[in-house]
């Protein structure tokens, strides 16, 4: 019963926030006030506020209460494979930065190797780039590429911040996406550490590939993880 009341408190507060009843940095009702309204112990309200803080809606001040966090305008993001994320953000004028955070060879994975159209004996690498806007890590792009398609990837992989720029330097000029799969998940420990978010911030996961528009050759298989609290997606 207490769990149901806690969820109701959360739902009611989110409704009020989305309805514009509070402005940024407004103080929310005290724990005691909400406990009286809902007829529950104060600890139930405290847990509801803790969940809202983990979800990024509010922040707390010791001894002063809970306040509405500044709600940023979501970034419109067109989910397409013909233009890089970097190019999309730069065109929109955002303070954007892309950081290469890992490059390593992977063991044989049937799905990934099949997506790339390579054999079990080929070398496949994964390259991770963290997308940062206004000093906030908002997306993690993981690209899987094969040395059979890109022979110098072993030398260049750990310095690549934009895959499309790298492809252009290798003679590929235009790109298409063959297919895309969308799913929603919640961050595990590694993703929380990389994206600096709590376990209750939902993530949109886009699995796709990028091919050379002229030849149809698959250049990469990609897994992109977006923080849902910063984007509005256009498909």
CSV table of C-alpha atoms in Angstrom, one decimal:
chain,number,residue,atom,x,y,z
A,1,UNK,CA,0.0,0.0,0.0
A,2,UNK,CA,2.8,2.4,0.9
A,3,UNK,CA,4.5,1.6,-2.4
A,4,UNK,CA,1.4,2.6,-4.3
A,5,UNK,CA,1.1,5.9,-2.4
A,6,UNK,CA,4.8,6.6,-3.1
A,7,UNK,CA,4.1,6.1,-6.8
A,8,UNK,CA,1.0,8.2,-6.7
A,9,UNK,CA,3.0,11.1,-5.0
A,10,UNK,CA,5.6,10.8,-7.7
A,11,UNK,CA,3.0,10.7,-10.5
A,12,UNK,CA,1.1,13.7,-9.1
A,13,UNK,CA,4.3,15.8,-8.7
A,14,UNK,CA,5.5,15.0,-12.2
A,15,UNK,CA,2.0,15.9,-13.5
A,16,UNK,CA,2.1,19.3,-11.7
A,17,UNK,CA,5.7,19.9,-12.9
A,18,UNK,CA,4.8,19.2,-16.5
A,19,UNK,CA,1.6,21.3,-16.1
A,20,UNK,CA,3.8,24.3,-15.3
A,21,UNK,CA,2.7,24.6,-11.7
A,22,UNK,CA,6.3,25.2,-10.6
A,23,UNK,CA,9.1,27.2,-12.1
A,24,UNK,CA,12.8,26.5,-12.0
A,25,UNK,CA,14.2,26.6,-8.4
A,26,UNK,CA,10.7,26.8,-6.9
A,27,UNK,CA,10.4,25.1,-3.6
A,28,UNK,CA,8.1,22.0,-3.6
A,29,UNK,CA,5.8,21.2,-0.7
A,30,UNK,CA,7.5,20.1,2.5
A,31,UNK,CA,7.6,16.4,3.4
A,32,UNK,CA,5.4,17.1,6.4
A,33,UNK,CA,2.8,18.9,4.2
A,34,UNK,CA,2.6,16.1,1.7
A,35,UNK,CA,2.5,13.5,4.4
A,36,UNK,CA,-0.6,15.2,5.8
A,37,UNK,CA,-2.2,15.5,2.4
A,38,UNK,CA,-1.7,11.8,1.5
A,39,UNK,CA,-2.1,10.5,5.0
A,40,UNK,CA,1.2,8.6,5.1
A,41,UNK,CA,4.3,8.7,7.2
A,42,UNK,CA,6.9,11.3,6.3
A,43,UNK,CA,9.4,8.6,5.2
A,44,UNK,CA,7.1,7.7,2.3
A,45,UNK,CA,7.2,11.3,1.0
A,46,UNK,CA,11.0,11.4,1.5
A,47,UNK,CA,11.4,8.2,-0.7
A,48,UNK,CA,9.2,9.8,-3.4
A,49,UNK,CA,11.4,12.9,-3.4
A,50,UNK,CA,14.5,10.8,-3.5
A,51,UNK,CA,13.2,9.0,-6.6
A,52,UNK,CA,12.3,12.4,-8.2
A,53,UNK,CA,15.9,13.6,-7.5
A,54,UNK,CA,17.3,10.4,-9.1
A,55,UNK,CA,15.1,11.0,-12.2
A,56,UNK,CA,16.6,14.5,-12.5
A,57,UNK,CA,13.4,16.5,-11.7
A,58,UNK,CA,14.4,18.1,-8.4
A,59,UNK,CA,17.3,18.9,-6.1
A,60,UNK,CA,17.5,19.2,-2.4
A,61,UNK,CA,19.1,21.6,0.0
A,62,UNK,CA,20.0,20.4,3.5
A,63,UNK,CA,17.5,21.7,6.0
A,64,UNK,CA,15.7,23.8,3.3
A,65,UNK,CA,13.7,21.3,1.3
A,66,UNK,CA,13.3,20.2,-2.3
A,67,UNK,CA,13.4,22.5,-5.3
A,68,UNK,CA,12.5,22.1,-9.0
A,69,UNK,CA,15.6,21.6,-11.1
A,70,UNK,CA,16.1,23.9,-14.2
A,71,UNK,CA,14.3,21.9,-16.9
A,72,UNK,CA,16.2,22.3,-20.1
A,73,UNK,CA,14.5,22.4,-23.5
A,74,UNK,CA,15.0,19.0,-25.2
A,75,UNK,CA,17.2,18.8,-28.2
A,76,UNK,CA,15.5,17.8,-31.5
A,77,UNK,CA,17.4,14.9,-32.9
A,78,UNK,CA,16.7,13.4,-36.3
A,79,UNK,CA,17.5,9.7,-36.2
A,80,UNK,CA,19.1,9.1,-39.6
A,81,UNK,CA,22.3,7.5,-40.8
A,82,UNK,CA,23.2,9.9,-43.6
A,83,UNK,CA,24.8,12.5,-41.4
A,84,UNK,CA,26.9,12.2,-38.3
A,85,UNK,CA,25.7,13.2,-34.8
A,86,UNK,CA,28.6,15.7,-34.6
A,87,UNK,CA,27.5,17.4,-37.8
A,88,UNK,CA,23.9,17.6,-36.5
A,89,UNK,CA,24.8,19.2,-33.2
A,90,UNK,CA,27.3,21.6,-34.8
A,91,UNK,CA,24.7,22.8,-37.3
A,92,UNK,CA,22.3,23.5,-34.5
A,93,UNK,CA,24.9,25.7,-32.8
A,94,UNK,CA,25.5,23.7,-29.7
A,95,UNK,CA,28.7,23.8,-27.6
A,96,UNK,CA,29.6,20.3,-28.8
A,97,UNK,CA,32.6,18.0,-28.1
A,98,UNK,CA,33.3,14.4,-29.1
A,99,UNK,CA,35.8,12.4,-27.1
A,100,UNK,CA,37.3,9.0,-28.1
A,101,UNK,CA,37.1,6.9,-24.9
A,102,UNK,CA,38.1,3.4,-26.0
A,103,UNK,CA,39.3,1.4,-29.0
A,104,UNK,CA,39.9,-2.3,-28.9
A,105,UNK,CA,39.6,-5.5,-30.8
A,106,UNK,CA,36.6,-7.7,-30.0
A,107,UNK,CA,36.2,-11.5,-29.9
A,108,UNK,CA,34.1,-13.2,-32.5
A,109,UNK,CA,30.4,-12.2,-32.1
A,110,UNK,CA,28.1,-13.8,-34.6
A,111,UNK,CA,25.6,-10.9,-34.8
A,112,UNK,CA,28.2,-8.2,-35.2
A,113,UNK,CA,30.3,-10.1,-37.7
A,114,UNK,CA,27.2,-10.9,-39.7
A,115,UNK,CA,26.1,-7.3,-39.7
A,116,UNK,CA,29.5,-6.2,-41.1
A,117,UNK,CA,29.5,-9.0,-43.7
A,118,UNK,CA,32.9,-10.3,-42.6
A,119,UNK,CA,34.2,-13.8,-41.8
A,120,UNK,CA,35.1,-15.2,-38.4
A,121,UNK,CA,38.9,-14.8,-39.1
A,122,UNK,CA,38.6,-11.1,-39.8
A,123,UNK,CA,39.7,-8.4,-37.2
A,124,UNK,CA,36.8,-6.3,-35.8
A,125,UNK,CA,37.2,-3.4,-33.5
A,126,UNK,CA,34.9,-1.3,-31.4
A,127,UNK,CA,35.4,2.4,-31.0
A,128,UNK,CA,33.6,4.4,-28.3
A,129,UNK,CA,33.0,8.1,-28.6
A,130,UNK,CA,31.4,10.1,-25.8
A,131,UNK,CA,29.2,13.0,-27.1
A,132,UNK,CA,29.3,16.1,-24.8
A,133,UNK,CA,27.1,19.1,-25.1
A,134,UNK,CA,27.6,22.1,-22.7
A,135,UNK,CA,29.9,19.9,-20.6
A,136,UNK,CA,27.2,17.3,-20.1
A,137,UNK,CA,27.8,13.7,-21.5
A,138,UNK,CA,24.6,13.0,-23.4
A,139,UNK,CA,25.3,10.1,-25.8
A,140,UNK,CA,27.7,7.2,-26.2
A,141,UNK,CA,28.4,6.0,-29.8
A,142,UNK,CA,30.0,2.6,-30.2
A,143,UNK,CA,31.0,1.7,-33.7
A,144,UNK,CA,32.1,-1.8,-34.8
A,145,UNK,CA,34.4,-1.8,-37.9
A,146,UNK,CA,36.5,-4.3,-39.7
A,147,UNK,CA,40.1,-4.0,-40.9
A,148,UNK,CA,38.9,-5.9,-44.0
A,149,UNK,CA,37.0,-2.8,-45.0
A,150,UNK,CA,39.2,-0.2,-43.4
A,151,UNK,CA,42.8,-1.5,-43.4
A,152,UNK,CA,44.4,1.3,-41.4
A,153,UNK,CA,41.9,1.2,-38.6
A,154,UNK,CA,44.5,-0.3,-36.2
A,155,UNK,CA,46.6,2.8,-36.5
A,156,UNK,CA,43.8,5.3,-36.5
A,157,UNK,CA,41.2,3.9,-34.2
A,158,UNK,CA,42.2,5.4,-30.9
A,159,UNK,CA,42.2,8.9,-32.3
A,160,UNK,CA,38.9,8.9,-34.2
A,161,UNK,CA,36.3,11.3,-32.8
A,162,UNK,CA,34.0,11.4,-35.9
A,163,UNK,CA,33.6,8.2,-37.9
A,164,UNK,CA,32.1,10.0,-40.9
A,165,UNK,CA,35.2,12.3,-41.2
A,166,UNK,CA,37.3,9.2,-41.0
A,167,UNK,CA,35.3,7.5,-43.8
A,168,UNK,CA,35.7,10.6,-46.0
A,169,UNK,CA,39.4,10.5,-45.5
A,170,UNK,CA,39.3,7.0,-46.8
A,171,UNK,CA,37.4,7.9,-50.0
A,172,UNK,CA,33.8,7.3,-48.9
A,173,UNK,CA,31.7,10.5,-49.4
A,174,UNK,CA,28.0,9.7,-48.9
A,175,UNK,CA,26.3,7.4,-46.5
A,176,UNK,CA,23.0,5.5,-46.0
A,177,UNK,CA,21.6,3.5,-43.2
A,178,UNK,CA,20.3,0.0,-44.1
A,179,UNK,CA,18.2,-0.6,-41.0
A,180,UNK,CA,17.6,0.7,-37.5
A,181,UNK,CA,16.4,-1.0,-34.3
A,182,UNK,CA,15.1,1.2,-31.4
A,183,UNK,CA,14.8,0.0,-27.8
A,184,UNK,CA,14.6,1.6,-24.3
A,185,UNK,CA,16.7,0.5,-21.3
A,186,UNK,CA,18.0,1.8,-18.0
A,187,UNK,CA,21.7,2.4,-17.4
A,188,UNK,CA,23.9,-0.2,-15.8
A,189,UNK,CA,26.9,0.8,-13.7
A,190,UNK,CA,29.3,1.4,-16.6
A,191,UNK,CA,26.8,3.5,-18.5
A,192,UNK,CA,26.0,5.5,-15.3
A,193,UNK,CA,29.6,6.3,-14.9
A,194,UNK,CA,30.2,7.3,-18.5
A,195,UNK,CA,27.0,9.3,-18.9
A,196,UNK,CA,27.0,10.7,-15.4
A,197,UNK,CA,23.3,9.8,-14.8
A,198,UNK,CA,21.3,8.0,-12.3
A,199,UNK,CA,19.8,4.5,-12.6
A,200,UNK,CA,16.3,6.0,-13.2
A,201,UNK,CA,17.2,8.0,-16.3
A,202,UNK,CA,15.9,6.1,-19.3
A,203,UNK,CA,18.1,5.5,-22.3
A,204,UNK,CA,17.2,5.2,-26.0
A,205,UNK,CA,19.3,2.6,-27.7
A,206,UNK,CA,19.6,2.8,-31.5
A,207,UNK,CA,21.2,-0.1,-33.3
A,208,UNK,CA,22.0,0.7,-36.9
A,209,UNK,CA,24.6,0.4,-39.6
A,210,UNK,CA,26.1,2.8,-42.1
A,211,UNK,CA,26.9,2.0,-45.7
A,212,UNK,CA,28.6,3.7,-48.6
A,213,UNK,CA,25.8,5.1,-50.7
A,214,UNK,CA,27.6,4.4,-53.9
A,215,UNK,CA,28.6,0.8,-53.5
A,216,UNK,CA,26.3,-0.4,-50.6
A,217,UNK,CA,29.4,-1.6,-48.7
A,218,UNK,CA,28.7,-1.8,-44.9
A,219,UNK,CA,31.2,0.5,-43.2
A,220,UNK,CA,30.1,0.0,-39.6
A,221,UNK,CA,27.6,-1.5,-37.2
A,222,UNK,CA,26.7,1.0,-34.5
A,223,UNK,CA,25.1,1.0,-31.1
A,224,UNK,CA,24.2,4.5,-29.9
A,225,UNK,CA,23.0,5.2,-26.4
A,226,UNK,CA,21.1,8.5,-25.8
A,227,UNK,CA,20.0,10.0,-22.5
A,228,UNK,CA,16.2,10.4,-22.8
A,229,UNK,CA,16.2,13.4,-20.5
A,230,UNK,CA,18.0,15.5,-23.1
A,231,UNK,CA,16.6,14.7,-26.5
A,232,UNK,CA,13.4,14.7,-28.4
A,233,UNK,CA,13.6,12.2,-31.2
A,234,UNK,CA,12.4,12.7,-34.8
A,235,UNK,CA,12.1,9.6,-36.9
